[in-house]
PDB file of C-alpha atoms in Angstrom:
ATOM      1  CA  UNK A   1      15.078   8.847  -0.782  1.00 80.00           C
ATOM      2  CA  UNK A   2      14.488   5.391   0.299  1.00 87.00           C
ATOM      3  CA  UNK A   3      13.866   2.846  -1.766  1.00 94.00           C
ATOM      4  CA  UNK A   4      12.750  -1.082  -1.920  1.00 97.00           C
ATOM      5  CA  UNK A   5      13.399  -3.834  -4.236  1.00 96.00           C
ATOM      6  CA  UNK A   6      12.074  -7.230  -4.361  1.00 96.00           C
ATOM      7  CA  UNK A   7      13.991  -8.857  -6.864  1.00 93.00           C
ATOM      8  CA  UNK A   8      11.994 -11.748  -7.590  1.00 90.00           C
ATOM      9  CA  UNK A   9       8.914 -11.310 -10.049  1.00 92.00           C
ATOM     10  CA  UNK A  10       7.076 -14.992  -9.300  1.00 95.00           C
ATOM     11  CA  UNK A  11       7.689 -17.809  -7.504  1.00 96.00           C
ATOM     12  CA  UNK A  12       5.686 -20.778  -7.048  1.00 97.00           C
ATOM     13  CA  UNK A  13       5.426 -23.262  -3.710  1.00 97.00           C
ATOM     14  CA  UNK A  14       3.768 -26.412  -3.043  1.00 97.00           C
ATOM     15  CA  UNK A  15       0.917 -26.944  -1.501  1.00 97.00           C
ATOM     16  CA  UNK A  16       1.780 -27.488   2.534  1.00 97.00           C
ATOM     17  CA  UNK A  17       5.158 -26.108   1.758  1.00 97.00           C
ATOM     18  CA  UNK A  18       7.275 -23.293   2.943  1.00 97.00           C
ATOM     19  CA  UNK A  19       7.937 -20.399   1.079  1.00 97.00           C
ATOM     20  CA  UNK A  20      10.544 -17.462   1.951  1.00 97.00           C
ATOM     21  CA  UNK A  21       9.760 -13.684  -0.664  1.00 97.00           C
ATOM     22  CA  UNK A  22      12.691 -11.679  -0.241  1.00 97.00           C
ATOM     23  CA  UNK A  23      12.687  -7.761   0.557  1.00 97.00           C
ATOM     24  CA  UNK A  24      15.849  -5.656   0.381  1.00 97.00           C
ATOM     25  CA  UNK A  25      15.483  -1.882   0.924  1.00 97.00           C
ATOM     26  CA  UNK A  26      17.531   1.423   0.997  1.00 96.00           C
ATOM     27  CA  UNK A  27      17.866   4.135   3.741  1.00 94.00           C
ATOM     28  CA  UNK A  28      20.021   6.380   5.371  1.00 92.00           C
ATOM     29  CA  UNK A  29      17.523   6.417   8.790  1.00 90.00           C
ATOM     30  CA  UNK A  30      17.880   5.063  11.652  1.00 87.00           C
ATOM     31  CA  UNK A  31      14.155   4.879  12.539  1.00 89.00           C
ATOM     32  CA  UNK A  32      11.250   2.767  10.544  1.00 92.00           C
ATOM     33  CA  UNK A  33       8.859   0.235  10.296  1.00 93.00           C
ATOM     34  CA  UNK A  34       8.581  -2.347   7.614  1.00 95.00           C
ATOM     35  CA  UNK A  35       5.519  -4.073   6.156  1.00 96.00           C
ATOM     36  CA  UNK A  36       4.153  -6.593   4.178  1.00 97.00           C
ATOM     37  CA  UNK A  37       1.322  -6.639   2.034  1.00 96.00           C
ATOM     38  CA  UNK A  38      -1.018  -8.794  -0.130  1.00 97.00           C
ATOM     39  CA  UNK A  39      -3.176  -8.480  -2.941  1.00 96.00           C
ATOM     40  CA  UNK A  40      -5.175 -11.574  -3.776  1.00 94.00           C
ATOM     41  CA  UNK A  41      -6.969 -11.424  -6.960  1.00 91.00           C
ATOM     42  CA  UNK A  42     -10.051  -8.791  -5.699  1.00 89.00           C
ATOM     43  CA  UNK A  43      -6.798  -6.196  -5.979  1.00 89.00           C
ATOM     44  CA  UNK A  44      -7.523  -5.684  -1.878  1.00 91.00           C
ATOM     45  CA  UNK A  45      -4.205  -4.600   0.096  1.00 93.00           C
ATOM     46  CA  UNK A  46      -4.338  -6.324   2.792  1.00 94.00           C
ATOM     47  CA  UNK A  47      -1.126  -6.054   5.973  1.00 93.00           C
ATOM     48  CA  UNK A  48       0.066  -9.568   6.670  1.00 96.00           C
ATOM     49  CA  UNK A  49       2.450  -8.582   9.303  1.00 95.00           C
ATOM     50  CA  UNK A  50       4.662  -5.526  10.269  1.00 93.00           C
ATOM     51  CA  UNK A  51       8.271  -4.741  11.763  1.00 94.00           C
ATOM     52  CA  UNK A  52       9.750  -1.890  13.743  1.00 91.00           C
ATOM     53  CA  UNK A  53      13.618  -0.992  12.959  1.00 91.00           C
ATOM     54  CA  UNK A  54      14.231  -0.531  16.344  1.00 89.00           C
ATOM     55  CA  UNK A  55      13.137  -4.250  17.743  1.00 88.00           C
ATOM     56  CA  UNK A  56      15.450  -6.853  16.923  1.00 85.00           C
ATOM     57  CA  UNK A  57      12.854  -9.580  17.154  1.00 91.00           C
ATOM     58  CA  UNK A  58      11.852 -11.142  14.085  1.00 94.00           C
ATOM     59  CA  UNK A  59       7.570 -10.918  14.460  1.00 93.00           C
ATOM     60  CA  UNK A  60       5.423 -13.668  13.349  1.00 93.00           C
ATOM     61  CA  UNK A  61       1.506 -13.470  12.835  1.00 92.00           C
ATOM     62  CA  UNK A  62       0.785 -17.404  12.659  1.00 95.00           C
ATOM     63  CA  UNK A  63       1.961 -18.457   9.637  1.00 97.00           C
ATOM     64  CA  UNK A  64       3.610 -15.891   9.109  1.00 97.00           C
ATOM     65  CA  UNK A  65       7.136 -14.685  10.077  1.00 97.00           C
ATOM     66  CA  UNK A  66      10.029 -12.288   8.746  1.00 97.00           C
ATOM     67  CA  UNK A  67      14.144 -12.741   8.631  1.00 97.00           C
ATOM     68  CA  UNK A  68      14.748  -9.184   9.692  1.00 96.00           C
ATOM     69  CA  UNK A  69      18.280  -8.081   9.175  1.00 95.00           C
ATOM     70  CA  UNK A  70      19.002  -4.699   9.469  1.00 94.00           C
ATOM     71  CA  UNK A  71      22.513  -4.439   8.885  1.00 94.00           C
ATOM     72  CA  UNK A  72      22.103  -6.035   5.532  1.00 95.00           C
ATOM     73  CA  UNK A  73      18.935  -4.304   4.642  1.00 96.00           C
ATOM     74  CA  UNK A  74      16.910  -7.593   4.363  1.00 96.00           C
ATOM     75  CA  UNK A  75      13.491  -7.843   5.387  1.00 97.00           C
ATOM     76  CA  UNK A  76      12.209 -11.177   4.183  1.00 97.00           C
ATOM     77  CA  UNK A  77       8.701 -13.164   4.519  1.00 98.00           C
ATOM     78  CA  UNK A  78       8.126 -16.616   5.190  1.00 98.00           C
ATOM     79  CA  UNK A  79       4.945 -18.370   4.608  1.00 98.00           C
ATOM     80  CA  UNK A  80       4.743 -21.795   6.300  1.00 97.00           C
ATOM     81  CA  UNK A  81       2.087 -24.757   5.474  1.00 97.00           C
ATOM     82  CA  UNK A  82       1.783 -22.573   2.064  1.00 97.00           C
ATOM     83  CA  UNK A  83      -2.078 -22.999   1.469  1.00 97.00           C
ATOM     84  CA  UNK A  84      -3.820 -22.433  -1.794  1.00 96.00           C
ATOM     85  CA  UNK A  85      -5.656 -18.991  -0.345  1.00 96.00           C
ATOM     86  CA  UNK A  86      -1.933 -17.726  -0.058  1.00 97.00           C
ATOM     87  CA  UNK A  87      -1.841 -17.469  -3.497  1.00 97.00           C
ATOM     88  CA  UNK A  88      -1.251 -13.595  -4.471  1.00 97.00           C
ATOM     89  CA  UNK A  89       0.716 -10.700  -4.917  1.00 97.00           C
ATOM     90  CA  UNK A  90       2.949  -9.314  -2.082  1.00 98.00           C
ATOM     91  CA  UNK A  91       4.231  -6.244  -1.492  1.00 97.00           C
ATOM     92  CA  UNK A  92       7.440  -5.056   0.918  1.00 97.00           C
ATOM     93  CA  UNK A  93       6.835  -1.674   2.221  1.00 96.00           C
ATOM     94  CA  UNK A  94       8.853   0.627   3.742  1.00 95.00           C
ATOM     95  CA  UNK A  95       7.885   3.874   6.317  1.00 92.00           C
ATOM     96  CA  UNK A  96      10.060   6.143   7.911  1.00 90.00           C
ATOM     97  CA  UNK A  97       9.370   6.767  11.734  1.00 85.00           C
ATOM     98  CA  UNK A  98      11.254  10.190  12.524  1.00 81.00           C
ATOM     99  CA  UNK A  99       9.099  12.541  14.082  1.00 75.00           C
ATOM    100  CA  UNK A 100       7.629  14.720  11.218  1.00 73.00           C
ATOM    101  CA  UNK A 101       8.690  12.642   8.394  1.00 74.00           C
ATOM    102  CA  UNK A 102       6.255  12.167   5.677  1.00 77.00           C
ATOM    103  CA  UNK A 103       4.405   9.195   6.691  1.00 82.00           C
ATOM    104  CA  UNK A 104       3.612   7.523   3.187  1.00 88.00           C
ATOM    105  CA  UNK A 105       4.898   3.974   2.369  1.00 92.00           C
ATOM    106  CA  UNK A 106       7.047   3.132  -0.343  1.00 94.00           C
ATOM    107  CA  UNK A 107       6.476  -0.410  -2.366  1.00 96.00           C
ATOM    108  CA  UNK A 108       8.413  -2.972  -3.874  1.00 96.00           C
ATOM    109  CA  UNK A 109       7.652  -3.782  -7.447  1.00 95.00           C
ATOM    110  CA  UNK A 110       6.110  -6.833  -5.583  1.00 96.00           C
ATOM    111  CA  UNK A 111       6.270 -10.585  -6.292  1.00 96.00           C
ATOM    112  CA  UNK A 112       3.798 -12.879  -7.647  1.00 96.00           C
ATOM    113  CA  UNK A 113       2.943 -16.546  -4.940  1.00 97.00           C
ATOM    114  CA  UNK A 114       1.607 -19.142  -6.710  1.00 97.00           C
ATOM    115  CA  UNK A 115       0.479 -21.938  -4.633  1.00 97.00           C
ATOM    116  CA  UNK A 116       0.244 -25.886  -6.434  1.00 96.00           C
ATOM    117  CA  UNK A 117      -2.298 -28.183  -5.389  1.00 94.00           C
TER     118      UNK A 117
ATOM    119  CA  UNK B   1     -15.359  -4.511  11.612  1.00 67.00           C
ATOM    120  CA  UNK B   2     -14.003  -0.851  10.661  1.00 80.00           C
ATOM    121  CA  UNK B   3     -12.962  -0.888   7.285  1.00 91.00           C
ATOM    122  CA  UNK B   4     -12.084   2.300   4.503  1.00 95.00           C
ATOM    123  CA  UNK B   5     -14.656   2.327   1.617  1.00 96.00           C
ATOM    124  CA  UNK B   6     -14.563   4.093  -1.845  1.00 97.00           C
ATOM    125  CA  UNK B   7     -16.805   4.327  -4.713  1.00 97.00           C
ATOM    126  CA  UNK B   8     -17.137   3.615  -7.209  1.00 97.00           C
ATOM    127  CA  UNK B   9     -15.465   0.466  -8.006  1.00 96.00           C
ATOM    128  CA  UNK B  10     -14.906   0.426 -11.343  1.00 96.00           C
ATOM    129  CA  UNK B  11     -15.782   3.840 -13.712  1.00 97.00           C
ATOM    130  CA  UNK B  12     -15.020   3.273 -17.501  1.00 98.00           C
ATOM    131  CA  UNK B  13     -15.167   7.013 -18.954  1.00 97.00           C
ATOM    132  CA  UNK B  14     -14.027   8.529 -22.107  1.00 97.00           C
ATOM    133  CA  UNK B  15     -10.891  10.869 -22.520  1.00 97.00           C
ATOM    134  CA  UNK B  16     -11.747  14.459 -21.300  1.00 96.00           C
ATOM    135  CA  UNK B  17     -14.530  13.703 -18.834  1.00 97.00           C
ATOM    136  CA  UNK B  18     -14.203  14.069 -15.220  1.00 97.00           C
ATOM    137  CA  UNK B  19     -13.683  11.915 -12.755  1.00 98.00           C
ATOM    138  CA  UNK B  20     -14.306  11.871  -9.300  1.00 98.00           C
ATOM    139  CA  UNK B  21     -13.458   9.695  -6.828  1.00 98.00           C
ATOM    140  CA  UNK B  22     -14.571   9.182  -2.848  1.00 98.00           C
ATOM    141  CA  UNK B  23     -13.018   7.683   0.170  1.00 97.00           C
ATOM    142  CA  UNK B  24     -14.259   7.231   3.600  1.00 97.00           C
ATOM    143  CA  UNK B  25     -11.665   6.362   5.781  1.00 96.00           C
ATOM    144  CA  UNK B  26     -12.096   4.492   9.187  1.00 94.00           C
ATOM    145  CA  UNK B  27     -13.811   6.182  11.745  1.00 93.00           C
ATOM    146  CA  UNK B  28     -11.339   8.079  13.901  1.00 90.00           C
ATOM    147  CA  UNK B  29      -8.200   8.206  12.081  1.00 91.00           C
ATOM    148  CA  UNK B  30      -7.145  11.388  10.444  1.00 90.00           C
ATOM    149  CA  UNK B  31      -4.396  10.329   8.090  1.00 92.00           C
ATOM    150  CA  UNK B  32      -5.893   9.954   4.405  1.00 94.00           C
ATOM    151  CA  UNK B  33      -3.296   8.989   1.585  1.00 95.00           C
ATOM    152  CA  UNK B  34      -4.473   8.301  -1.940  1.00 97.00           C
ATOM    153  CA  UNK B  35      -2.274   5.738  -3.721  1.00 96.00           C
ATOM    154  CA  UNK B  36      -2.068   4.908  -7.592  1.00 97.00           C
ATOM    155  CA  UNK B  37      -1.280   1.128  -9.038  1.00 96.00           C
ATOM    156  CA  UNK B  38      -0.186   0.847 -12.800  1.00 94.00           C
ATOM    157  CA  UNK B  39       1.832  -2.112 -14.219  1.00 89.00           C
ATOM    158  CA  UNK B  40       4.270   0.297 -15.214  1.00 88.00           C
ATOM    159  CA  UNK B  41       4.819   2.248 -12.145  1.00 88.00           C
ATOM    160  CA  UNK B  42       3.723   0.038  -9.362  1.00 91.00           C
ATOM    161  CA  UNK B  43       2.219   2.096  -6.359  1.00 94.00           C
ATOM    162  CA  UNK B  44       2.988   5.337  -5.719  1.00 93.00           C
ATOM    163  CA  UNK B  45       1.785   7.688  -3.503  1.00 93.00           C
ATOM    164  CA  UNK B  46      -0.202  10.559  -5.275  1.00 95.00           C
ATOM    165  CA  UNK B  47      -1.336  12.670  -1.862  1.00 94.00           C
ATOM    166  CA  UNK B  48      -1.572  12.692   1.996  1.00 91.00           C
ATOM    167  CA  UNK B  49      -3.741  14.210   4.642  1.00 92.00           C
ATOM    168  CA  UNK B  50      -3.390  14.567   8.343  1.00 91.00           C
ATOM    169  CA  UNK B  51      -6.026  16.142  10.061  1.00 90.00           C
ATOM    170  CA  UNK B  52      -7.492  17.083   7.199  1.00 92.00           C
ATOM    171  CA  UNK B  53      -4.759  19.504   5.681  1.00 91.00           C
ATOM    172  CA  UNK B  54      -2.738  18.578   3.131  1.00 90.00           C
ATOM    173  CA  UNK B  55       0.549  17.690   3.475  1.00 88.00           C
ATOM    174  CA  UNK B  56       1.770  15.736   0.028  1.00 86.00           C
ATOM    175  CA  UNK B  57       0.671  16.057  -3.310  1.00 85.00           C
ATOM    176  CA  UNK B  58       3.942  15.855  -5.284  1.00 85.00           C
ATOM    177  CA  UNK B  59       2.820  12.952  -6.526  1.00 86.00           C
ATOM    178  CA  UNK B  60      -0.099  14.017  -8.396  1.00 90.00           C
ATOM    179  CA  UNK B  61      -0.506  15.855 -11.463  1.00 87.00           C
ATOM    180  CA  UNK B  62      -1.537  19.346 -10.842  1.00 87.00           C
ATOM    181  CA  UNK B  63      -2.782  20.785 -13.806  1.00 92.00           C
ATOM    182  CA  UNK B  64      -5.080  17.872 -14.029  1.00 95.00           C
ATOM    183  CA  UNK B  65      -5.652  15.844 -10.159  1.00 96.00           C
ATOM    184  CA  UNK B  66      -7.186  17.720  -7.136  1.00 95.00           C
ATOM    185  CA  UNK B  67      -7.400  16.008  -3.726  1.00 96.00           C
ATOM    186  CA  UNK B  68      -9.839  17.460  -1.125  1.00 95.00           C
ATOM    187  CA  UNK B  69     -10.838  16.054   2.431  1.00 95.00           C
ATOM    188  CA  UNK B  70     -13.902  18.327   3.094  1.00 92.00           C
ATOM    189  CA  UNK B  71     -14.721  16.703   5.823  1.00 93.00           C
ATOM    190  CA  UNK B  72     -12.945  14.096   8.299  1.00 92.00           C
ATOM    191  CA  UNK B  73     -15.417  11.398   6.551  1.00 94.00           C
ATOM    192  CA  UNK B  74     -14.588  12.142   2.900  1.00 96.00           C
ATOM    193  CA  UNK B  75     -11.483  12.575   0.579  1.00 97.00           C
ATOM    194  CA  UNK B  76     -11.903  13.020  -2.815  1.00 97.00           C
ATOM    195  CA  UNK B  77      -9.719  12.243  -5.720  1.00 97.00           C
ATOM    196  CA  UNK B  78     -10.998  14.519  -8.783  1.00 97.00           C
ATOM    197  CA  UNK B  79      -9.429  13.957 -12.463  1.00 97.00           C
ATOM    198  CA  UNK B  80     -10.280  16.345 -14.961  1.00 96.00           C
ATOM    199  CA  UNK B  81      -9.747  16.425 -18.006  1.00 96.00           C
ATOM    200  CA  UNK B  82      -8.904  12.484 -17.895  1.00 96.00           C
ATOM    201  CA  UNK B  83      -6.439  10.737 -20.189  1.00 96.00           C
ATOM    202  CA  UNK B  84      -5.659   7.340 -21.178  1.00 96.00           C
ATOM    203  CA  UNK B  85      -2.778   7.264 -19.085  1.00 95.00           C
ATOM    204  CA  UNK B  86      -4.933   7.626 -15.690  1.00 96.00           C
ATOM    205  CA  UNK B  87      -5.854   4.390 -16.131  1.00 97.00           C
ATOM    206  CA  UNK B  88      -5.163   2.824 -12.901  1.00 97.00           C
ATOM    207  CA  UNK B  89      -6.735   1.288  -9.786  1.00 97.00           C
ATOM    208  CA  UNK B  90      -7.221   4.016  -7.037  1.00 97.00           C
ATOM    209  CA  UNK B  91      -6.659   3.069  -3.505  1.00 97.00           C
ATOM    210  CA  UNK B  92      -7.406   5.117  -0.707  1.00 97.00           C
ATOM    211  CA  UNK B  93      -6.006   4.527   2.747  1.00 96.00           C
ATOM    212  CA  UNK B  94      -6.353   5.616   6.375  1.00 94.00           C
ATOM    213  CA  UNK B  95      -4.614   5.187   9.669  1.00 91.00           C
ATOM    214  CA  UNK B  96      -3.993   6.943  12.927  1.00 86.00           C
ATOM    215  CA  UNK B  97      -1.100   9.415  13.762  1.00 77.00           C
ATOM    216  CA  UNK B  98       0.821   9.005  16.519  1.00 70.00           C
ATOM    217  CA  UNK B  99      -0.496   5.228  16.882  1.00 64.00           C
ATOM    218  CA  UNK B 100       1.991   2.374  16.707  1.00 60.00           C
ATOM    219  CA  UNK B 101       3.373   1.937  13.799  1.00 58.00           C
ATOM    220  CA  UNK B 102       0.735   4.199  12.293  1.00 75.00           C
ATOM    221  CA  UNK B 103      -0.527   1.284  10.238  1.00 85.00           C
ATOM    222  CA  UNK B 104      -2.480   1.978   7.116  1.00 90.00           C
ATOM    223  CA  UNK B 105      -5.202   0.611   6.263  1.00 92.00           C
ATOM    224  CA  UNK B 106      -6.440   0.020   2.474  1.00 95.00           C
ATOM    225  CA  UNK B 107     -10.178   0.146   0.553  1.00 95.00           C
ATOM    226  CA  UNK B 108     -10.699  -2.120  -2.057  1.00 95.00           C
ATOM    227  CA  UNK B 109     -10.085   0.470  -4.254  1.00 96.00           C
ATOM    228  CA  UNK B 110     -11.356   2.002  -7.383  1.00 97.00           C
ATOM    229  CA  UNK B 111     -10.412   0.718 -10.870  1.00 96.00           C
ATOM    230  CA  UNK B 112     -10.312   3.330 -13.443  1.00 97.00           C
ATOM    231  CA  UNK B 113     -10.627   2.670 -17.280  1.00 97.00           C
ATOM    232  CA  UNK B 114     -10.317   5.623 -19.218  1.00 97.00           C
ATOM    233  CA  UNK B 115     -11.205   5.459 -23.244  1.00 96.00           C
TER     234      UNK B 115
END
């Protein structure tokens, strides 16, 4: 069974700042995809950005990009020119991608972003 | 701008009542999953659809959850009787087999209170 951990309950960033939320996860495929998530206040899920195993290209979605490392297992996010609507929970995510797998995601504990003025 | 609804938001009910709970996922994707957030547990996956059959509900309490999609615009989430312990928020979500990446997409979900 795979399985993710994010290690880090809170952590707090400065307005304008960079911020990196690490991801470390556990799987015997070969094949996946890897996703982040946040949940602001309203409890909303919302996908911030998403990674396939197979690329090794790091994606970005503005300010917004991940430290993909597959050999170590490491899927981290980092949030640059933190602003204060940043401020939320966020959730690693991990999906398997072999053909007839069960398609469900499986969640980090998730980390808590506070953003200071 | 496509998004998955559910009602109700909130539901506050007393021990031993049922529950019920809707989804509507996107229009045309036909992957359903219905997902459970407690402090304790975190989220966890309580069943999946595809195409409207069922395909995981080892998640889910038997003797007390059912999970129906009776249509390709509705999945229910039915509780009965209802316990303290339910006590959750709800999320439904809905993507697109096959797709890249088969992204899923979440409601706002529906937080449950029972007494």
């Amino acid at each position: 069974a795979q399985t993710v951990t994010q290690s880090q309950p809170e952590m707090s960033v400065q307005e304008a700042e960079t911020v990196t939320l690490s991801c470390t996860y556990d799987t015997s495929e070969s094949d996946y995809y890897l996703f982040w998530y946040k949940q602001p206040p309203s409890r909303q899920m919302i996908l911030v950005i998403r990674q396939e195993a197979y690329k090794q290209q790091n994606a970005t979605e503005n300010r917004f990009s991940v430290n993909f490392q597959k050999a170590a297992k490491s899927f981290s996010l980092k949030i640059s020119d933190s602003q204060l609507g940043d401020a939320a929970m966020y959730f690693c995510a991990y999906r398997s991608a072999i053909p007839g797998a069960n398609s469900k995601l499986t969640f980090g504990k998730g980390i808590t972003l506070s953003v200071r003025p | 701008d496509a998004r998955v609804t559910q009602t109700p938001r909130h539901k506050v009910t007393e021990m031993g009542q049922e529950v019920t709970m809707r989804c509507q996922p996107i229009l045309g994707h036909n992957t359903v999953f219905w997902y459970r957030q407690t402090m304790m547990q975190g989220l966890e996956l309580l069943a999946y659809f595809r195409n409207r059959a069922p395909l995981d509900d080892s998640g889910m309490p038997k003797d007390r959850f059912s999970a129906e999609m009776p249509d390709a615009t509705l999945a229910t989430l039915k509780i009965q009787p209802s316990e303290p312990r339910d006590s959750a928020v709800y999320f439904c979500a809905s993507g697109r087999a096959g797709t890249y990446q088969e992204t899923q997409y979440f409601g706002p979900g529906t937080r449950l209170l029972v007494l």
